[in-house]
Coordinates of C-alpha atoms in Angstrom, one line a residue:
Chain A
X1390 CA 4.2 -37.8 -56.1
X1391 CA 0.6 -36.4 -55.7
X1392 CA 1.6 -33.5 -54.1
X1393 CA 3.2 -30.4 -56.0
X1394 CA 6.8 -29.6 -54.2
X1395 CA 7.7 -27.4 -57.2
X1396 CA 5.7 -24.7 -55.1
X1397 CA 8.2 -24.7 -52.4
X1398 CA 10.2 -23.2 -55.1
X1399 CA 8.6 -20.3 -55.4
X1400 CA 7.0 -19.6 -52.2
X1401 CA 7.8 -16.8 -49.8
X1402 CA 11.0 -15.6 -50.7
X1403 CA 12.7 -19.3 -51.5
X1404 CA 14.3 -18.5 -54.7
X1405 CA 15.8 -15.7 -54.3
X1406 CA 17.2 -17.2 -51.3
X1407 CA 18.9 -19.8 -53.5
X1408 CA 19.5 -17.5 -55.2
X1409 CA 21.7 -15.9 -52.7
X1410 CA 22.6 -18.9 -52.2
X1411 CA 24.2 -19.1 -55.9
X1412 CA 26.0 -15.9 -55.7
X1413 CA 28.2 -16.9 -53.1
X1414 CA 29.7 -20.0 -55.0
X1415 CA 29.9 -17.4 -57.7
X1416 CA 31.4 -15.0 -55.4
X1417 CA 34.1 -17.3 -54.3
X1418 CA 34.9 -18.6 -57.7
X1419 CA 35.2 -15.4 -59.3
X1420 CA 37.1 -13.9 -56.8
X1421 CA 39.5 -17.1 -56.7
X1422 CA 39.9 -16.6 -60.3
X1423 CA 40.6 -13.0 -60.3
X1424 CA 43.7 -14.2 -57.8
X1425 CA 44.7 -17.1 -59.6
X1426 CA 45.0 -15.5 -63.0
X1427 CA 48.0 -12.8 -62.1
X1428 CA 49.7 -15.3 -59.8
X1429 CA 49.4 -18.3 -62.3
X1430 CA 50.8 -15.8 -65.3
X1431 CA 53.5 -15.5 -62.9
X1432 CA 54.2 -18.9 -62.0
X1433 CA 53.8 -19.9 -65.7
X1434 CA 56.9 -17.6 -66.7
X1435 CA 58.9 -18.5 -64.2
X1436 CA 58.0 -23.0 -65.1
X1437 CA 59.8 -21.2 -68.4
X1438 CA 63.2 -20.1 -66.7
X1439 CA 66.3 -22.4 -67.3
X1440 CA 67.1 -22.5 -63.4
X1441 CA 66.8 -26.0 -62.0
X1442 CA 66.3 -24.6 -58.5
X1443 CA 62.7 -22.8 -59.8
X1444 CA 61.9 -25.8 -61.9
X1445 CA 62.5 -28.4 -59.2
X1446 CA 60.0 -26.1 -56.8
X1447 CA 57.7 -25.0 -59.4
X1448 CA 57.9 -28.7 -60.6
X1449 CA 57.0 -30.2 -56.9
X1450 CA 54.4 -27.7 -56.7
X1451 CA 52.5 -27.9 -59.6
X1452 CA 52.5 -32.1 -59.2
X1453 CA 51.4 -32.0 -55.6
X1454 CA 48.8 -29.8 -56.3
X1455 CA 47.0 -31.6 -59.8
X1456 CA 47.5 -34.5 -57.8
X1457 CA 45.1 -33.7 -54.8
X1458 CA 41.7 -33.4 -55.1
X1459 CA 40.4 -30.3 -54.7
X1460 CA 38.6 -31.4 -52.1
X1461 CA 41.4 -32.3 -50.1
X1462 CA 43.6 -29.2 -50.6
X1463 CA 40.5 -27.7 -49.3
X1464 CA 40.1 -30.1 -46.0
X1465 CA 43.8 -29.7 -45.6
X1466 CA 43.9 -25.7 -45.5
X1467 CA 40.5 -25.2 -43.7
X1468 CA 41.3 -28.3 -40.9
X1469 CA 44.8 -28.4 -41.2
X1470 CA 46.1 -24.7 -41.2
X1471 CA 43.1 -23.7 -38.7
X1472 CA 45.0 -26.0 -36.0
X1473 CA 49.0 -25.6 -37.3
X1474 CA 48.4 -21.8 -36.9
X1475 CA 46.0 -21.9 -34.1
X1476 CA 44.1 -19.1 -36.1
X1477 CA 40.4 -20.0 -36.7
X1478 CA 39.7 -19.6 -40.7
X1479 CA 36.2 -18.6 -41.8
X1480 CA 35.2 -21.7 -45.2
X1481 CA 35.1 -18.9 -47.1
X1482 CA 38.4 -17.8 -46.3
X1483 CA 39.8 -21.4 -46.4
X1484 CA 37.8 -21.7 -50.4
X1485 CA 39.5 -19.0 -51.5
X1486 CA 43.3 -19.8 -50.3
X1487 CA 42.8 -23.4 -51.6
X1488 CA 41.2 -22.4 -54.9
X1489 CA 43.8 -20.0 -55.2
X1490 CA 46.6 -22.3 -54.6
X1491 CA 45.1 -25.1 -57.5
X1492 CA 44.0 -22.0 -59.8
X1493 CA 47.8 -21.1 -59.6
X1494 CA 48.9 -24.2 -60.9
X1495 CA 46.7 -24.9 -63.2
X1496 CA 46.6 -21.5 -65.0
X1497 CA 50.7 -21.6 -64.2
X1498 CA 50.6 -25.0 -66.4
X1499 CA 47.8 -23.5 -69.1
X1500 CA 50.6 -20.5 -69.3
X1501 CA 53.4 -22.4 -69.2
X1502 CA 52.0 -24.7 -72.3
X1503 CA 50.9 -21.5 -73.8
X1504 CA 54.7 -20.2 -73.9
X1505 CA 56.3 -23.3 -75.1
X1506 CA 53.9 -23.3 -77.8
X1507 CA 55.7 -20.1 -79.3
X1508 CA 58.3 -21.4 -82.1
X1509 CA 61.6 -20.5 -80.8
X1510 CA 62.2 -18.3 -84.2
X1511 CA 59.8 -15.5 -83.1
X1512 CA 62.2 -14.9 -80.1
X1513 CA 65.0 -15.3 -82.3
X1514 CA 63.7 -13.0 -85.1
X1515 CA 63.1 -10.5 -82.5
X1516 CA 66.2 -10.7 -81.4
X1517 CA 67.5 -10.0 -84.7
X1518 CA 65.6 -6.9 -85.0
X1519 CA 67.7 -5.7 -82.1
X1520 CA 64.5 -5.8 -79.5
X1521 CA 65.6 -5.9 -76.0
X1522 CA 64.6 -9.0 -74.1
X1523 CA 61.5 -7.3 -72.5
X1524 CA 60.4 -5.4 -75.8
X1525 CA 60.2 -9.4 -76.8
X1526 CA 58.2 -10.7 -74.3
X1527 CA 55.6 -7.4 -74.5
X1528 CA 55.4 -7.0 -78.4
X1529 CA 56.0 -10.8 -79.6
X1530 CA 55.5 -13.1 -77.3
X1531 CA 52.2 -12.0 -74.7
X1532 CA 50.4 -11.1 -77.8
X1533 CA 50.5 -14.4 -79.3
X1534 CA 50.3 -16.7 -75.8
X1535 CA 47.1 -14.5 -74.7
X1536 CA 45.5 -15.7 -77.9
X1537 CA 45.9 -19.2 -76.9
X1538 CA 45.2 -18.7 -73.2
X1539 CA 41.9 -16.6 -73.3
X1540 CA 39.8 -19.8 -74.3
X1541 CA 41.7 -22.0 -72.0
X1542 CA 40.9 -19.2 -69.2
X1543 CA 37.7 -19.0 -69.3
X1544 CA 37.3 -22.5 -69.1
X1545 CA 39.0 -22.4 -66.4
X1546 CA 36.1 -20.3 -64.5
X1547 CA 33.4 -23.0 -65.3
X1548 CA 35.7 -25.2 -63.7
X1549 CA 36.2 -23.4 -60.7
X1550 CA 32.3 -22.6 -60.4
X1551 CA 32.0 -26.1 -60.4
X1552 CA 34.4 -27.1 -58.0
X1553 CA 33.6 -24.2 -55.6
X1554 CA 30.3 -26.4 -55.1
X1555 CA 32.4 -28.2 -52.7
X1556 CA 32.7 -25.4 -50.2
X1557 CA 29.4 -26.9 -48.4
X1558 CA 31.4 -29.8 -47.3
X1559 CA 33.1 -27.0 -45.2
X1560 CA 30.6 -25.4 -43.9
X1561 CA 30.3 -22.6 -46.2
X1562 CA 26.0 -21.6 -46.3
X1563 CA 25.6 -21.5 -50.1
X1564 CA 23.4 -23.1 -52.8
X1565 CA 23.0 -26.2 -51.7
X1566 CA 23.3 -25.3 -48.0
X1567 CA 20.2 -22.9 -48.4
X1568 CA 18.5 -25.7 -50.4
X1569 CA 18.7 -27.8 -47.3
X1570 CA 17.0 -25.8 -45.0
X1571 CA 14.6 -25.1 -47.5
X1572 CA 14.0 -28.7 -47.6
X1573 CA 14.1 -29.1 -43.6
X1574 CA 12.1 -26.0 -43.4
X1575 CA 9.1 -27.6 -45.3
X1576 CA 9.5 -31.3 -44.5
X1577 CA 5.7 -31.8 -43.0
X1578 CA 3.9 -29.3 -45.6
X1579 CA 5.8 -30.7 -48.6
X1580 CA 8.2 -34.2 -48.7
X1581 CA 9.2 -33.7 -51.8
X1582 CA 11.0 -30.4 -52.3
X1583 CA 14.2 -32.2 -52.4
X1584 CA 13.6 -33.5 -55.6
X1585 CA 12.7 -29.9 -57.2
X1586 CA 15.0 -27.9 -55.1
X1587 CA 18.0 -30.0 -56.1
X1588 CA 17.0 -30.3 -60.0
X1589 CA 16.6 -26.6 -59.6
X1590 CA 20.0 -26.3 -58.5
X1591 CA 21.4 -28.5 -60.8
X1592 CA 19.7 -26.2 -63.5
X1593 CA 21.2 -23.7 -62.1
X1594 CA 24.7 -24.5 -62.3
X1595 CA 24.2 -25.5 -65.8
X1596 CA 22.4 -22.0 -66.8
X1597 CA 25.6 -20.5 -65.0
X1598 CA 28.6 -22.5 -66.8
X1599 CA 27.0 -23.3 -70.2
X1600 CA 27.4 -19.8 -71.8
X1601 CA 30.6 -19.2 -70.3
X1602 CA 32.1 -22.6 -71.7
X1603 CA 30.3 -21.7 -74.8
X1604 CA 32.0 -18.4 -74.9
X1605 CA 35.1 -20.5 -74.6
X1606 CA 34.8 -22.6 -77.4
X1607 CA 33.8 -20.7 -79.4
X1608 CA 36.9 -18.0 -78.9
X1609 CA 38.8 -21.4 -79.4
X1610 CA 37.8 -22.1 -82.5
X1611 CA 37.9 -18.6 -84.3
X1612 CA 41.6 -18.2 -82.8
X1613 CA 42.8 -21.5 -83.7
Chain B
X1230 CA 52.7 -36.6 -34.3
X1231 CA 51.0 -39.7 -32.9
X1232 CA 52.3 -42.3 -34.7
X1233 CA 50.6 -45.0 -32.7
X1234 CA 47.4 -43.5 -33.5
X1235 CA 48.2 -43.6 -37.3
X1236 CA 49.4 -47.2 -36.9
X1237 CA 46.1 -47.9 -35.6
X1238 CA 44.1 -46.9 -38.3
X1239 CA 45.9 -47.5 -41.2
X1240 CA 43.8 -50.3 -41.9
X1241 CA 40.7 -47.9 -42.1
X1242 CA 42.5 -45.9 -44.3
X1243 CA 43.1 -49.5 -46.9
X1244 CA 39.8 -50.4 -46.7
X1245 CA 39.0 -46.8 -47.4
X1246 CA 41.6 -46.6 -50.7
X1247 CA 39.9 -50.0 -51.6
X1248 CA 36.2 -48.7 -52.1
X1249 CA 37.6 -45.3 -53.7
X1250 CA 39.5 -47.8 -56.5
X1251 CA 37.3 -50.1 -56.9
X1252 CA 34.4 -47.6 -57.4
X1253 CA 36.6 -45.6 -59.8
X1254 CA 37.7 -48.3 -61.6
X1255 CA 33.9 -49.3 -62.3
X1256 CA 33.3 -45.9 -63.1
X1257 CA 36.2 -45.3 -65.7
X1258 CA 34.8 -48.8 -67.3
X1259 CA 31.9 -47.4 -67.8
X1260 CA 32.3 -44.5 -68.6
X1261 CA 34.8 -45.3 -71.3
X1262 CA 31.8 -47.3 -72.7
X1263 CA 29.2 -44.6 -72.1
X1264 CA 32.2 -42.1 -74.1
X1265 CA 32.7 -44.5 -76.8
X1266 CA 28.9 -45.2 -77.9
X1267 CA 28.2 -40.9 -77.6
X1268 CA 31.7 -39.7 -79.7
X1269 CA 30.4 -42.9 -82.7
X1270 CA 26.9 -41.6 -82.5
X1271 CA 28.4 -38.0 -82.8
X1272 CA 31.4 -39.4 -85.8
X1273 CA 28.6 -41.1 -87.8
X1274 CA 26.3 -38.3 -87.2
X1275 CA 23.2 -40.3 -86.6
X1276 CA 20.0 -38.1 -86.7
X1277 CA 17.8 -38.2 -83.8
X1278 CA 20.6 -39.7 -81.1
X1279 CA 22.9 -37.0 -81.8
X1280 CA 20.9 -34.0 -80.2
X1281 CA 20.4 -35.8 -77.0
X1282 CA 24.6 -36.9 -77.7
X1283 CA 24.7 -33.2 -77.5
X1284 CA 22.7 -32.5 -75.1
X1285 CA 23.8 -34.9 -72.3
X1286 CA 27.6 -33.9 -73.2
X1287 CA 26.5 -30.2 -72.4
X1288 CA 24.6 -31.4 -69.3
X1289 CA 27.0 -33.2 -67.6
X1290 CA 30.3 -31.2 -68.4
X1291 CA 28.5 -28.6 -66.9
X1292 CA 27.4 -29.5 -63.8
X1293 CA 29.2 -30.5 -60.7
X1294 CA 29.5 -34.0 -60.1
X1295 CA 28.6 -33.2 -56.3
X1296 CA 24.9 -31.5 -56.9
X1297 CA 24.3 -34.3 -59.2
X1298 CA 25.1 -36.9 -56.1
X1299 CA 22.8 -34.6 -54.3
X1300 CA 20.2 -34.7 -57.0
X1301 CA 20.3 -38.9 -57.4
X1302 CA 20.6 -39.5 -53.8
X1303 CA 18.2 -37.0 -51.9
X1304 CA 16.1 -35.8 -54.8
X1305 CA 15.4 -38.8 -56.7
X1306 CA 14.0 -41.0 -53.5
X1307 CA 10.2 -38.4 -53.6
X1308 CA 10.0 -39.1 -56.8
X1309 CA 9.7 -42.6 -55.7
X1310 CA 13.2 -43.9 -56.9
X1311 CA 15.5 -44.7 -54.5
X1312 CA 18.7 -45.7 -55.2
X1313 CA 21.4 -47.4 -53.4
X1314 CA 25.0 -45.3 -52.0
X1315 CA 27.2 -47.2 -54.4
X1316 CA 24.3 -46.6 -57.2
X1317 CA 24.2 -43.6 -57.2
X1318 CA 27.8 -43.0 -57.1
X1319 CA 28.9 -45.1 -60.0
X1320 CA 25.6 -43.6 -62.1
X1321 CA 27.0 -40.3 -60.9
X1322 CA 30.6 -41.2 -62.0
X1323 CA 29.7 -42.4 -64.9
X1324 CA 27.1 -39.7 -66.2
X1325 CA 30.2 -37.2 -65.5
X1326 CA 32.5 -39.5 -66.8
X1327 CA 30.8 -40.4 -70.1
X1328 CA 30.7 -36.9 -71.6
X1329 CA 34.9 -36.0 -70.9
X1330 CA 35.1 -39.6 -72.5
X1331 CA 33.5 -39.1 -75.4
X1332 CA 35.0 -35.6 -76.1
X1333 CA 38.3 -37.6 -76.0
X1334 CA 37.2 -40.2 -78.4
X1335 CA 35.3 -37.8 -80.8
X1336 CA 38.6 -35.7 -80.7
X1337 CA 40.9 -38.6 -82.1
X1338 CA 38.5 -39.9 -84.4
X1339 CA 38.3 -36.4 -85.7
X1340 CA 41.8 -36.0 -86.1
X1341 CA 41.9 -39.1 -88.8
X1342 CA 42.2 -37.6 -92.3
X1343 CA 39.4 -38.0 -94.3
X1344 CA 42.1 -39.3 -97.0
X1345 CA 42.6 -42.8 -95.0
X1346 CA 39.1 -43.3 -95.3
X1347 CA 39.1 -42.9 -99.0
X1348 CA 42.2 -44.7 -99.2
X1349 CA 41.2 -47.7 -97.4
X1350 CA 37.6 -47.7 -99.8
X1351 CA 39.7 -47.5 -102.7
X1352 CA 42.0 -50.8 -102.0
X1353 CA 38.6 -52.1 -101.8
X1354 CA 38.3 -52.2 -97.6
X1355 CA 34.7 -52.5 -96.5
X1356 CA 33.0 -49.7 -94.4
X1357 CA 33.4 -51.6 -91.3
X1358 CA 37.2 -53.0 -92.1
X1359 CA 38.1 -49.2 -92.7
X1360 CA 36.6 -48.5 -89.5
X1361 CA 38.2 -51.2 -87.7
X1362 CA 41.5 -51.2 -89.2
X1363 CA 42.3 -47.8 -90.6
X1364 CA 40.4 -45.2 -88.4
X1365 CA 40.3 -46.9 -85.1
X1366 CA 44.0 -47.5 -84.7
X1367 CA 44.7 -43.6 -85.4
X1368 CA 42.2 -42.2 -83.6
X1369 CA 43.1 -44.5 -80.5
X1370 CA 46.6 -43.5 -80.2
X1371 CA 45.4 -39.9 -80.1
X1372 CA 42.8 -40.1 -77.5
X1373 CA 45.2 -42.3 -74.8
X1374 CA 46.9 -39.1 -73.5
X1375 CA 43.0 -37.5 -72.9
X1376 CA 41.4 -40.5 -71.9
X1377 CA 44.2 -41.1 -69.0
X1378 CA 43.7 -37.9 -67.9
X1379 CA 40.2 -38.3 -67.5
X1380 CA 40.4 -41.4 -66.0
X1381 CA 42.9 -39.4 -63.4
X1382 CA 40.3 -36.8 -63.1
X1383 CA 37.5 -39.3 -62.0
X1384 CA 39.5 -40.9 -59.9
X1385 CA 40.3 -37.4 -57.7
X1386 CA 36.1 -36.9 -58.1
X1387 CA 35.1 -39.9 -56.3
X1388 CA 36.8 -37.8 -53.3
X1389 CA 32.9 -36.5 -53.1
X1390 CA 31.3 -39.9 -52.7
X1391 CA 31.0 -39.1 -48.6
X1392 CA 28.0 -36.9 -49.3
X1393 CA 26.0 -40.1 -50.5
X1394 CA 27.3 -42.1 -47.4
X1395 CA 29.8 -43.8 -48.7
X1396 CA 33.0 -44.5 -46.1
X1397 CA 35.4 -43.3 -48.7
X1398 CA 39.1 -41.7 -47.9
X1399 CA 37.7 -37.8 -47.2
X1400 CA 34.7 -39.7 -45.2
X1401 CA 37.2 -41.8 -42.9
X1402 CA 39.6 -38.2 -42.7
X1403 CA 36.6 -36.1 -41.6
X1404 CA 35.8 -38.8 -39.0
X1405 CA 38.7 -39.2 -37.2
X1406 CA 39.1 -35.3 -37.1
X1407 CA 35.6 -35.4 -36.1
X1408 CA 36.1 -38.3 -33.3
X1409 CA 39.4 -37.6 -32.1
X1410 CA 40.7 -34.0 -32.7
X1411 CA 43.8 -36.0 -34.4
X1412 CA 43.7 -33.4 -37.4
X1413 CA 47.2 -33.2 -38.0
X1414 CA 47.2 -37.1 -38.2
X1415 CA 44.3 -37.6 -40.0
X1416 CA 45.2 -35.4 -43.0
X1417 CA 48.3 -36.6 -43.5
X1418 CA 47.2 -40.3 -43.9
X1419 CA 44.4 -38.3 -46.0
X1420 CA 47.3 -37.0 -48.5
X1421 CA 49.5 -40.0 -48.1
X1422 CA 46.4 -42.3 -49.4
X1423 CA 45.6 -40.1 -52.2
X1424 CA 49.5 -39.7 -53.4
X1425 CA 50.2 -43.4 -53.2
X1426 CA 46.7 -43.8 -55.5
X1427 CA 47.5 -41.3 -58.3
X1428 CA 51.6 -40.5 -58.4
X1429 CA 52.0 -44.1 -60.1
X1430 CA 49.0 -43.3 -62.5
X1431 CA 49.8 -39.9 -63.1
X1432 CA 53.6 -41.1 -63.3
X1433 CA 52.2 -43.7 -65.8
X1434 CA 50.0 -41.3 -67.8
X1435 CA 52.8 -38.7 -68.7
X1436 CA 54.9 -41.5 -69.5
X1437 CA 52.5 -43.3 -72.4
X1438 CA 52.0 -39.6 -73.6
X1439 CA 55.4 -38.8 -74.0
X1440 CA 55.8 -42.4 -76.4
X1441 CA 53.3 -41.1 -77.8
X1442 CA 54.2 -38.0 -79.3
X1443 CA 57.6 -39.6 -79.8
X1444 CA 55.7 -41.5 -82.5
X1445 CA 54.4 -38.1 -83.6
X1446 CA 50.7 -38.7 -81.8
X1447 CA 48.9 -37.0 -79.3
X1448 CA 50.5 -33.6 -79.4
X1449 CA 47.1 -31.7 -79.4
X1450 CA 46.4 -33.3 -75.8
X1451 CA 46.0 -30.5 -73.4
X1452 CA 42.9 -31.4 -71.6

């Protein structure tokens, strides 16, 4: 390859259009996260209850939605609901419900796990003391699970980063999207951008999630 | 519903299912082998090898399997390499693959007390017989519940493979919406496919994890 595509890169304003590019998968995920974190704390106490009507549904839920790709959950919302509701849903809109209903589950299961994990003698010592029910769960009990779920959390973001990078199969003009018309944009003047603007991109995604899952193991390791 | 319509193309759908398995499945292979060599290389802490271990662990966990496809398939071809669509995939596969495999290894082989080594020396074992019939055992039965998940977990990525051409199940779905407006019909063959793939392995998997930790192993599996 005689010819330099790496300038393409930096030419006119390129980058910061990937750039742009980059903060709408992070917009997506982070915002998708922010949902699923409250709703999944929910679900994740409620997986705990002894009812067999919330564990059935919880159960069903939860399996269904591991189960799927992600990719699927999101075909099935942005194709599926845009025609069974007859509204039309913007990809963004569709990214967010569908990462929102898997980041549900899976930080409803990370919860879940985290709770179990309590020995049953703190609740029972607790109880001894004479603390209500609720003084249990805020003094004895969230303490100790959000311990164990803050690493697990935050890994949870590089995942959803990564996954949100399959928003462009619906549509949604974002990192790789932009990289494409950068590409198309420059095909005569320089054939082989692809191969910079897609390292690039791949750099990118790594420069994102490595500190954060770095962050997360390390919090891991010091809590264990 | 238009059940004649989904009569019609179920066979699309099988032949579909047939590529996604059989490119998992080649996949999983070798990424369990990629896995294995990295987590002994990491283990047995050899010098040079184990930065670039490192290294490619980091790379790969932290990228998206789909702008890696991107990268092999469309970026790779200027710089005068051009790979096949079913290349690229299973290179793809397995260079995502091979880093969640090898943390599942390393993890098990980690968990094997350092006493069984030094009790297996002192009955006068070998380094490789201690290896072989002392630490692998262990650390095996403590990486199943990670490594079926994993294997699960590449089998729900290969749900990208349409973006390198490939006429996998989301690439058949997206046509048939695409052709014939038969969304509702479409999808649902879309989940159908999918659940009669992974509910039997995922069935399977909690099922070996749960003899598992009946036998007191594989406890510390949450992926």
């Amino acid at each position: 390859m005689p010819d330099l595509g790496i300038r393409v890169l930096f030419e006119g304003s390129n980058f910061l259009r990937l750039l742009g590019g980059m903060w709408i998968t992070i917009k997506i995920s982070l915002l998708s996260a922010a949902i699923s974190v409250p709703l999944g704390m929910a679900l994740g106490m409620v997986m705990t209850l002894k009812n067999p009507v919330t564990k059935a549904v919880t159960r069903i839920y939860l399996d269904f939605i591991r189960i799927m790709p992600q990719l699927v959950l999101l075909f099935l919302i942005f194709f599926g609901a845009t025609k069974a509701f007859g509204v039309h849903i913007s990809g963004e809109v569709s990214a967010v419900i569908a990462f929102v209903l898997w980041g549900t589950a899976e930080m409803g299961d990370l919860v879940r796990g985290a709770i179990i994990a309590i020995p049953k003698h703190q609740y029972e010592s607790g109880a001894a003391m004479g603390l209500s029910k609720l003084q249990i769960y805020r003094y004895i009990i969230v303490p100790q699970t959000l311990r164990r779920l803050l690493p697990l959390t935050i890994n949870l973001v590089t995942r959803m980063i990564k996954t949100t990078s399959l928003v462009v199969l619906i549509g949604v003009v974002e990192v790789l999207k932009v990289g494409q018309q950068i590409i198309e944009a420059n095909r005569y003047t320089a054939p082989s951008a692809a191969l910079w603007i897609y390292a690039a991109i791949f750099f990118s995604y790594f420069i994102i999630c490595y500190p954060i899952s770095k962050l997360s193991g390390m919090l891991e390791n010091r809590w264990r | 519903m238009d059940w004649n319509f989904i009569k019609r193309y179920i066979p699309l759908y099988r032949e579909a299912a047939g590529l996604t398995l059989s490119m998992a499945l080649l996949g999983i292979l070798l990424s369990l082998v990629i896995g294995l060599i990295c987590s002994l290389i990491l283990y047995f802490k050899i010098p040079v090898m184990r930065r670039f271990v490192r290294g490619y662990i980091e790379l790969s966990r932290n990228t998206p399997l789909l702008v890696q496809l991107f990268f092999l398939y469309f970026g790779l071809p200027k710089a005068g390499i051009v790979l096949g669509s079913k290349t690229c995939a299973i290179i793809g596969l397995s260079f995502l693959g091979g880093s969640y495999m090898a943390e599942a290894f390393r993890s098990g082989l980690e968990s094997v007390e350092k006493s069984q080594i030094e009790a297996g020396l002192s009955i006068g074992l070998t380094r490789m017989q201690v290896i072989r019939h002392v630490v692998f055992p262990q650390a095996l039965t403590v990486s199943i519940p990670s490594l079926c998940a994993n294997a699960i977990f590449l089998i729900k990525e290969t749900s990208v493979f349409s973006v390198v051409a490939l006429a996998d199940l989301m690439f058949v779905a997206k046509d048939l919406i695409g052709l014939y407006y038969k969304t509702d019909e479409a999808l649902l063959m879309l989940v159908i496919s999918y659940l009669i793939i992974l509910l039997p392995l995922s069935v399977a998997a909690s099922l070996v994890e749960r003899r598992l930790r009946y036998a007191g192993f594989g406890y510390s599996s949450i992926v």
